Amino acid sequence: MNSDTIAAVSTAMSPAGIGIVRISGTHAFEIADRIYDSGTKKKKKLSEQPSHTIHYGFLVDGEEVIDEVLVTLLKGPRSYTAEDTVEINCHGGVFAVKRVLETVLKNGARAAEPGEFTKRAFLNGRIDLSQAEAVMDVIEAQNEYALRSSVKQLKGAVQARIKALRAGILYEIAHIESALDDPEHISLEGYPEELEEKNESWKKETEILLKNSEDGKIMTEGIRTVILGKPNAGKSSLLNVLTGEERAIVTDIAGTTRDTLEEKVNLSGVTLVLVDTAGIRQTEDVVEKIGVKRSRESVRDADLILYVVDSSTELDGNDQEIMGFLKEKKAVVLLNKTDLEAVTTEEILREKMQQAGIGEIEVIPISALENKGLDRLSEKVKEMFFGGELSFNDQVYITNARQKQALLEAHRSLIQVGESIQAGMPEDFFSIDLMSAYEAFGRILGESLGEDLVNEIFSKFCTGK
Amino acid sequence: MNTITENVDVVVVGAGHAGCEAALACARLGLKTQLFTVSVESIAMMPCNPNIGGTSKGHLVRELDALGGEMGKNIDKTFIQSKMLNQSKGPAVHSLRAQADKADYSREMRKVLENTENLTIRQQEVTEILTDEEGKLTGIKTYSGAVYNCKACILCTGTYLRARCIYGDVSTYTGPNGLQAANYLTDSLKSHGIEMRRFKTGTPARIDKRSIDFSKMEEQFGDERVVPFSFTTDPESVQIDQISCWLTYTNEKTHEIIRENLDRSPLYSGMIEGTGPRYCPSIEDKVVRFADKNRHQVFIEPEGRNTNEMYVGGMSSSLPEDVQYAMYRTVPGLEHAIIVRNAYAIEYDCINPRELDASLEFKKIPGLFSGGQFNGSSGYEEAAAQGLVAGINAAMKVLGREPLLLDRSESYIGVLIDDLVTKENREPYRMMTSRAEYRLLLRQDNADLRLTKKGYEVGLISEERYQDLLKKEKEIEEEIKRVEHTNIGANEKVQAFLERHGSTLLKSGTTLGELIRRPELNYEELAEIDEARPKLREDVQEQVNIEIKYEGYIQRQKRQVEQFKKLETKKIPKDLDYDDVYSLRLEAKQKLKEYGPTSIGQASRISGVSPADISVLLVYLESHRS
C-alpha cells in the first residue's frame, strides 16, 4: 500500500466564497507545518495540536504569504480516509485555490488521482464497497439524474435494500440448518410452502433492482443508440442536429468529433450514446451500401434504434432489411423530410411494418433539416426508458457492472431455489442455492459470509444435543 | 532420588477418544509409542452420552474410518442400537448414530490398544513438557519424576486438567466419574507461553431402569437394516437384536422447580467460571433462554446391555441434589426415579487452539501436538478426529514427511480443524452440519472416496483396502457412463412402469440417466426396465444414484468450491510483516499476527479481519509480488 501523502481540491472549482484543499497520508501534518504560519509571536506547530481542532493563520510558501486560512486537523483513523488528514479552508476563486494546492504539492504531497481519497477510505476499512463505488459513480456521473442516483446510493439505499434481502435469506438458511442439526427439536413441516412465498418476493425485489439497474446503467452511461436508414434518408442531418451547436455535446469518447465512433449527446437531460457515427458520416455522402453485418452487430448491443425513413421516396429493399432489425428492440421511427412532399405516408409505413411483423412502434414525423419534431423524440425516449418521468426519488439503482453481475447471479440462484421447492427436493438442497444468492448479494456490498451464519443459528434457535 | 529415563518416538498423554486414535496411528506407522493415562480402566471411556455419531458427528466418524482410524470399527463391535438420522432429507445430511454399550466400547478399545505392536500403556500422570533452549520439544516428565525423551508428543488430556466437578454447592476436584484430575500440566504449558482457557461442560443424571415407568414414554427403535460405521465392517455382521431408547418430555412443573431454584445453581451463583457450550445447554439453561417453550424432549437411553443405568438425555444439570430429584420426578415416567449418579457440571483447563497450526502442532513448541477437548472442542467424535490427525502429523514429523492437511472442501475434519485454529472459539466447539459450506460433496456415504487415498498415502490403509477402493471408483464411473448412454424407448413396458410410479409418460425416447433425475424415481427402482444392468455392490449403486440424481446441485457446489480454492491457494508468505501493510486496521494487524494464516482464504475467516482488510492484503501482496 502507498503510504505517500496525497492532496486535492475537495470543493468544486468555482468562483465560490470558500475552497477546501484536503491533504491525506502519513506526512499530512508535516506538510501542513511547513506551509502554515500562525502569525503569532511564538509559531504554532500544527503537528503538536490535538486532533479535531481548527486553527486560524496564514498559508505561506517560504516567505510569501499565499492566503489567510483556517486549517482543520483530523488524526487517523478518525477521518474520512482513516489517515492523518488536514483540510485547508482558503478563500475561494479558482486562482486562489489553485495556488494553495500548488503550494501543498510543492511541499511534499502528490496530486490525488480521481477517487483516490475514497479508495483509501475503502482500503482502510472506513466504507464498504458499495459506498466506495457510489462515490466513484458521483465522480464519473454524466448528467444531473445520474448524479442524483449516485448520491442516493451513497447514502446507502442500495445497501439497505440488499442488506434487508440478505438478512431475510440468512434467517431462512439458519432455520433450515438448525433443523438439520437438531431434527428432533425443529420441524420443517409445511416449511417449503412458507419458503416459496418468501423466495418469490425476494425474486421480485431482485427483478426490480435488476430492472432499475438497466435504467441506472442508462442514466450513468447513456442510452446506446443506433441510427439506421437507407442512403440519403437523412441520418447525417439528424446526427448533425443532435450533435450540433444547438445541443451540447457531453463527451467525445475519443479524438475529434468528426472521427469518433461514439458520441454522447444530451437530449433534454437524457444522455444518448450515438453508435457508429463515423460510419454514417463517411458513407452518407458517397454511394452507400449498408453494411448489413455491421448494422446487425450495433443493433444487438443497442438500447435504442432510431430508424430514419425518407418520406419523400418509396420504401425499398433497404427498408425491408432494417425493419427486420426492429423486432424485440426499443425503436422509434423518424419519418424525415416533412418539409418535402410526402410519398411514403405514416399509414403506408405502418402497413409495411405490420407486414414485417413489427408491433406498435412510435412514428414521429420530423424535419432534420429544419430541426422540427425533435421535442417529441426526447419525450418519447423518456417515456420508453424512464416511464415518462425523470424522477428517481424513491427508486434505488444499481449502476455498476460488477454489482449488476452479482444481482444476476443472485437472481439465478433464487430461481433455482424455486425450482428445488417445486421439484419437492429435501430442504437441505434449498440452502445450497440460498447460500449462493446470499453470497452474490454480499458481493454487492463487499461483505463475506461464514461466522455470521453460525451466530445467527445460536441467537435464534434452540439447538440442544 | 533415582528416576527412570526412557527413550521413545512418541508420547501420547491421555487415553480418551483422541488419545487412543493418536497412539494407534503412531504405533501403526511403526513408531515406538508410549500412551499415558491416569487410569487404565478409563481408556476410551464415555463419561457423558452413551452414543457415537449423530448429525455431522456421524460424518466425522466415517471420515476418520476412511483415513484408517479406529472409532468406527469399535462402535460397530459394541453398539446396541443404530439409526440413520435425517433419512427424509437429502443424502448430504444423512447421519449415523449408534447407542453404545459403554463398558463394551471401553473394553474393546483397550483390547485393540493392548494388542497393537509398538504401543505400550502406562498409568501415570504427566506433569511437565520438556524442551531444549530453542523451545523444541525433547520429552516429558511424570509425577514420579520419570523422564521420557521423545521426538513428538500429543496432548489429549480431555477434561482432566485442573478438573472440578460441581453440583449445587458441592464440588470435588476430580475429573469425570470421580477420576483423578491432572493438576500440574497447566503450569508447565503456561511457563512455555501457552494461552490457557477454562471451559465447562455437563452431564445429566443416570437413573435406575427399575424405577422408570416406560408405559408413559414413546419407544424409540433402531433401524431395521443397520448401516455400519466402518467401511471395513461386513454389513451382515451388524444386523443384531437392538435395544430401544425412550422419549418423554419436561413440562411446566419441571420448569417451575428449576426457576424457583436457579439461585442455588452454581452457574448462576458465580461458582462456575468456565464457559459452557451454548448448543449443548443444561436444562436450567434451556428453561432460562427459551422461556417460551413449555416442554423439552427427554431421551432415556440405556448405558449398556448389562447395566440398569439409564442416561437422561436433554437434562444435564448442575443444580443441587434435592432439586435434581424434584425436577426429574416431574417428568412422565420418572415419577419414582431413583438416581444412581447425580448430574454435574465439570470445569477444566484447555488451550486457546490458535496456539496450533493446521497440522495441530504448537506454533511455539515444535514437536508438541494436541487433540480433543484439550483443544477447546466437545464431543467424542470431534476428539477422535483430531486425535487421529494429530497422531498422523506427529508421526509424519518424526518420519520427516509432509503433514496431512485437510481443507474445508474435502472433509468435515478439515472444517473442524480450520475452525479451531482460525476462528475465535469462546466455548467448547461442536461439529454441526451448518459449519460445512460444501456439505453436498462431504457426504457420509462418500467419505471413503474422499479420504481413503490419503489414508493410504499416510500408511494407515492396507494395500488390499486401497485396491478395493480403486475398483469401486472404476465401477461407479463405468456405471454412470453406461446409465447416461442407455436409451429408453417409449415402449409399453416402460410406460407401464412409469405409470405405476406416478411418473409422467414418455413422449419420445430418453436415457436412463434422465429418468433417475426424476424426483419420484431412482436407480434401484429402474432396474426393472434396465435389462443390461450389471450386478453391482450396494455402495456402488448408491453412489451412481446420488451422482446422477443430484448432478446439478453437485456441479453448483463444485463451483462454490472453486471460488473457495481461489482464495485458499493465494498463499501469504511466512515472513510477511503485517506492520509493513500500511493500511491494515490495527485490530486486523493484531489478529493476523496472532494467527499467522497461511493463505488469504484462512485470513478471511479470522474473526476481526474484515473484507476491507482482505482487500488491503490482496492489494499489498499483488503489488509486492516480485
PDB file of C-alpha atoms in Angstrom, chain A residues 204-318:
ATOM      1  CA  LYS A 204     -39.435  -9.983  -7.416  1.00  0.00           C
ATOM      2  CA  GLU A 205     -37.395  -7.496  -5.475  1.00  0.00           C
ATOM      3  CA  THR A 206     -34.249  -8.636  -7.253  1.00  0.00           C
ATOM      4  CA  GLU A 207     -36.037  -8.233 -10.558  1.00  0.00           C
ATOM      5  CA  ILE A 208     -36.939  -4.680  -9.641  1.00  0.00           C
ATOM      6  CA  LEU A 209     -33.330  -3.974  -8.706  1.00  0.00           C
ATOM      7  CA  LEU A 210     -32.253  -5.509 -11.991  1.00  0.00           C
ATOM      8  CA  LYS A 211     -34.781  -3.531 -13.963  1.00  0.00           C
ATOM      9  CA  ASN A 212     -33.657  -0.407 -12.187  1.00  0.00           C
ATOM     10  CA  SER A 213     -30.070  -1.297 -12.869  1.00  0.00           C
ATOM     11  CA  GLU A 214     -30.860  -1.169 -16.552  1.00  0.00           C
ATOM     12  CA  ASP A 215     -32.203   2.328 -16.028  1.00  0.00           C
ATOM     13  CA  GLY A 216     -29.277   3.053 -13.757  1.00  0.00           C
ATOM     14  CA  LYS A 217     -26.792   1.994 -16.366  1.00  0.00           C
ATOM     15  CA  ILE A 218     -28.628   4.061 -18.905  1.00  0.00           C
ATOM     16  CA  MET A 219     -28.522   7.010 -16.562  1.00  0.00           C
ATOM     17  CA  THR A 220     -24.828   6.908 -15.877  1.00  0.00           C
ATOM     18  CA  GLU A 221     -23.635   5.576 -19.172  1.00  0.00           C
ATOM     19  CA  GLY A 222     -26.345   6.812 -21.511  1.00  0.00           C
ATOM     20  CA  ILE A 223     -28.697   5.045 -23.883  1.00  0.00           C
ATOM     21  CA  ARG A 224     -26.793   3.206 -26.594  1.00  0.00           C
ATOM     22  CA  THR A 225     -28.453   4.419 -29.751  1.00  0.00           C
ATOM     23  CA  VAL A 226     -28.101   3.284 -33.347  1.00  0.00           C
ATOM     24  CA  ILE A 227     -29.313   5.398 -36.229  1.00  0.00           C
ATOM     25  CA  LEU A 228     -30.464   3.296 -39.162  1.00  0.00           C
ATOM     26  CA  GLY A 229     -31.905   4.272 -42.539  1.00  0.00           C
ATOM     27  CA  LYS A 230     -31.313   3.775 -46.207  1.00  0.00           C
ATOM     28  CA  PRO A 231     -28.881   6.056 -48.083  1.00  0.00           C
ATOM     29  CA  ASN A 232     -29.959   9.661 -48.145  1.00  0.00           C
ATOM     30  CA  ALA A 233     -32.760   9.111 -45.640  1.00  0.00           C
ATOM     31  CA  GLY A 234     -31.243  11.918 -43.597  1.00  0.00           C
ATOM     32  CA  LYS A 235     -29.181  10.117 -40.967  1.00  0.00           C
ATOM     33  CA  SER A 236     -26.384  12.561 -41.326  1.00  0.00           C
ATOM     34  CA  SER A 237     -28.645  15.569 -40.930  1.00  0.00           C
ATOM     35  CA  LEU A 238     -30.215  14.008 -37.861  1.00  0.00           C
ATOM     36  CA  LEU A 239     -26.766  13.413 -36.442  1.00  0.00           C
ATOM     37  CA  ASN A 240     -25.832  16.994 -37.065  1.00  0.00           C
ATOM     38  CA  VAL A 241     -28.954  18.236 -35.365  1.00  0.00           C
ATOM     39  CA  LEU A 242     -28.367  16.003 -32.395  1.00  0.00           C
ATOM     40  CA  THR A 243     -24.692  16.817 -32.029  1.00  0.00           C
ATOM     41  CA  GLY A 244     -24.707  20.317 -33.477  1.00  0.00           C
ATOM     42  CA  GLU A 245     -24.242  23.635 -31.807  1.00  0.00           C
ATOM     43  CA  GLU A 246     -27.864  23.763 -30.703  1.00  0.00           C
ATOM     44  CA  ARG A 247     -27.429  20.832 -28.371  1.00  0.00           C
ATOM     45  CA  ALA A 248     -24.357  20.465 -26.232  1.00  0.00           C
ATOM     46  CA  ILE A 249     -22.049  17.542 -26.850  1.00  0.00           C
ATOM     47  CA  VAL A 250     -21.481  15.971 -23.451  1.00  0.00           C
ATOM     48  CA  THR A 251     -18.416  13.964 -24.198  1.00  0.00           C
ATOM     49  CA  ASP A 252     -16.392  12.710 -27.053  1.00  0.00           C
ATOM     50  CA  ILE A 253     -15.163   9.247 -26.367  1.00  0.00           C
ATOM     51  CA  ALA A 254     -12.021   9.575 -28.432  1.00  0.00           C
ATOM     52  CA  GLY A 255     -10.406  12.206 -30.531  1.00  0.00           C
ATOM     53  CA  THR A 256     -12.103  14.838 -32.613  1.00  0.00           C
ATOM     54  CA  THR A 257     -15.805  14.946 -33.125  1.00  0.00           C
ATOM     55  CA  ARG A 258     -15.801  14.039 -36.763  1.00  0.00           C
ATOM     56  CA  ASP A 259     -13.785  10.845 -36.395  1.00  0.00           C
ATOM     57  CA  THR A 260     -15.328   9.317 -33.312  1.00  0.00           C
ATOM     58  CA  LEU A 261     -17.090   6.017 -33.263  1.00  0.00           C
ATOM     59  CA  GLU A 262     -19.392   7.077 -30.467  1.00  0.00           C
ATOM     60  CA  GLU A 263     -20.696  10.448 -29.420  1.00  0.00           C
ATOM     61  CA  LYS A 264     -22.644  11.356 -26.349  1.00  0.00           C
ATOM     62  CA  VAL A 265     -25.406  13.899 -26.636  1.00  0.00           C
ATOM     63  CA  ASN A 266     -27.733  15.297 -24.054  1.00  0.00           C
ATOM     64  CA  LEU A 267     -31.345  15.236 -25.161  1.00  0.00           C
ATOM     65  CA  SER A 268     -33.333  17.258 -22.603  1.00  0.00           C
ATOM     66  CA  GLY A 269     -31.466  15.712 -19.695  1.00  0.00           C
ATOM     67  CA  VAL A 270     -31.165  12.197 -21.093  1.00  0.00           C
ATOM     68  CA  THR A 271     -27.813  11.013 -22.417  1.00  0.00           C
ATOM     69  CA  LEU A 272     -27.774   9.243 -25.760  1.00  0.00           C
ATOM     70  CA  VAL A 273     -24.661   7.400 -26.848  1.00  0.00           C
ATOM     71  CA  LEU A 274     -24.768   7.511 -30.622  1.00  0.00           C
ATOM     72  CA  VAL A 275     -23.038   4.499 -32.066  1.00  0.00           C
ATOM     73  CA  ASP A 276     -21.065   4.294 -35.306  1.00  0.00           C
ATOM     74  CA  THR A 277     -21.408   7.969 -36.067  1.00  0.00           C
ATOM     75  CA  ALA A 278     -18.215   7.953 -38.093  1.00  0.00           C
ATOM     76  CA  GLY A 279     -19.711   5.275 -40.296  1.00  0.00           C
ATOM     77  CA  ILE A 280     -22.720   7.408 -41.018  1.00  0.00           C
ATOM     78  CA  ARG A 281     -20.635  10.435 -41.824  1.00  0.00           C
ATOM     79  CA  GLN A 282     -18.186   8.658 -44.045  1.00  0.00           C
ATOM     80  CA  THR A 283     -20.670   6.787 -46.166  1.00  0.00           C
ATOM     81  CA  GLU A 284     -23.670   9.025 -46.351  1.00  0.00           C
ATOM     82  CA  ASP A 285     -22.207  11.344 -48.972  1.00  0.00           C
ATOM     83  CA  VAL A 286     -20.906   8.704 -51.347  1.00  0.00           C
ATOM     84  CA  VAL A 287     -22.966   5.869 -52.806  1.00  0.00           C
ATOM     85  CA  GLU A 288     -23.760   3.865 -49.725  1.00  0.00           C
ATOM     86  CA  LYS A 289     -24.465   0.266 -49.198  1.00  0.00           C
ATOM     87  CA  ILE A 290     -25.455  -0.553 -45.663  1.00  0.00           C
ATOM     88  CA  GLY A 291     -23.018  -2.914 -44.153  1.00  0.00           C
ATOM     89  CA  VAL A 292     -25.642  -5.367 -43.039  1.00  0.00           C
ATOM     90  CA  LYS A 293     -23.342  -7.317 -40.782  1.00  0.00           C
ATOM     91  CA  ARG A 294     -22.082  -4.193 -39.103  1.00  0.00           C
ATOM     92  CA  SER A 295     -25.589  -2.915 -38.570  1.00  0.00           C
ATOM     93  CA  ARG A 296     -26.671  -6.178 -37.078  1.00  0.00           C
ATOM     94  CA  GLU A 297     -23.835  -6.028 -34.597  1.00  0.00           C
ATOM     95  CA  SER A 298     -24.561  -2.495 -33.494  1.00  0.00           C
ATOM     96  CA  VAL A 299     -28.244  -3.299 -33.235  1.00  0.00           C
ATOM     97  CA  ARG A 300     -27.569  -6.261 -30.994  1.00  0.00           C
ATOM     98  CA  ASP A 301     -25.851  -4.119 -28.351  1.00  0.00           C
ATOM     99  CA  ALA A 302     -28.132  -1.103 -28.724  1.00  0.00           C
ATOM    100  CA  ASP A 303     -30.693   0.057 -26.177  1.00  0.00           C
ATOM    101  CA  LEU A 304     -32.494   2.163 -28.763  1.00  0.00           C
ATOM    102  CA  ILE A 305     -32.818   2.248 -32.537  1.00  0.00           C
ATOM    103  CA  LEU A 306     -33.647   5.457 -34.390  1.00  0.00           C
ATOM    104  CA  TYR A 307     -34.922   4.395 -37.786  1.00  0.00           C
ATOM    105  CA  VAL A 308     -34.895   7.269 -40.256  1.00  0.00           C
ATOM    106  CA  VAL A 309     -37.349   6.930 -43.138  1.00  0.00           C
ATOM    107  CA  ASP A 310     -37.278   9.242 -46.139  1.00  0.00           C
ATOM    108  CA  SER A 311     -40.904  10.242 -46.596  1.00  0.00           C
ATOM    109  CA  SER A 312     -40.127  11.774 -49.979  1.00  0.00           C
ATOM    110  CA  THR A 313     -39.292   8.417 -51.592  1.00  0.00           C
ATOM    111  CA  GLU A 314     -40.836   4.982 -51.620  1.00  0.00           C
ATOM    112  CA  LEU A 315     -39.818   2.254 -49.199  1.00  0.00           C
ATOM    113  CA  ASP A 316     -37.318  -0.161 -50.724  1.00  0.00           C
ATOM    114  CA  GLY A 317     -35.327  -3.296 -50.009  1.00  0.00           C
ATOM    115  CA  ASN A 318     -33.058  -1.473 -47.611  1.00  0.00           C
TER     116      ASN A 318
END
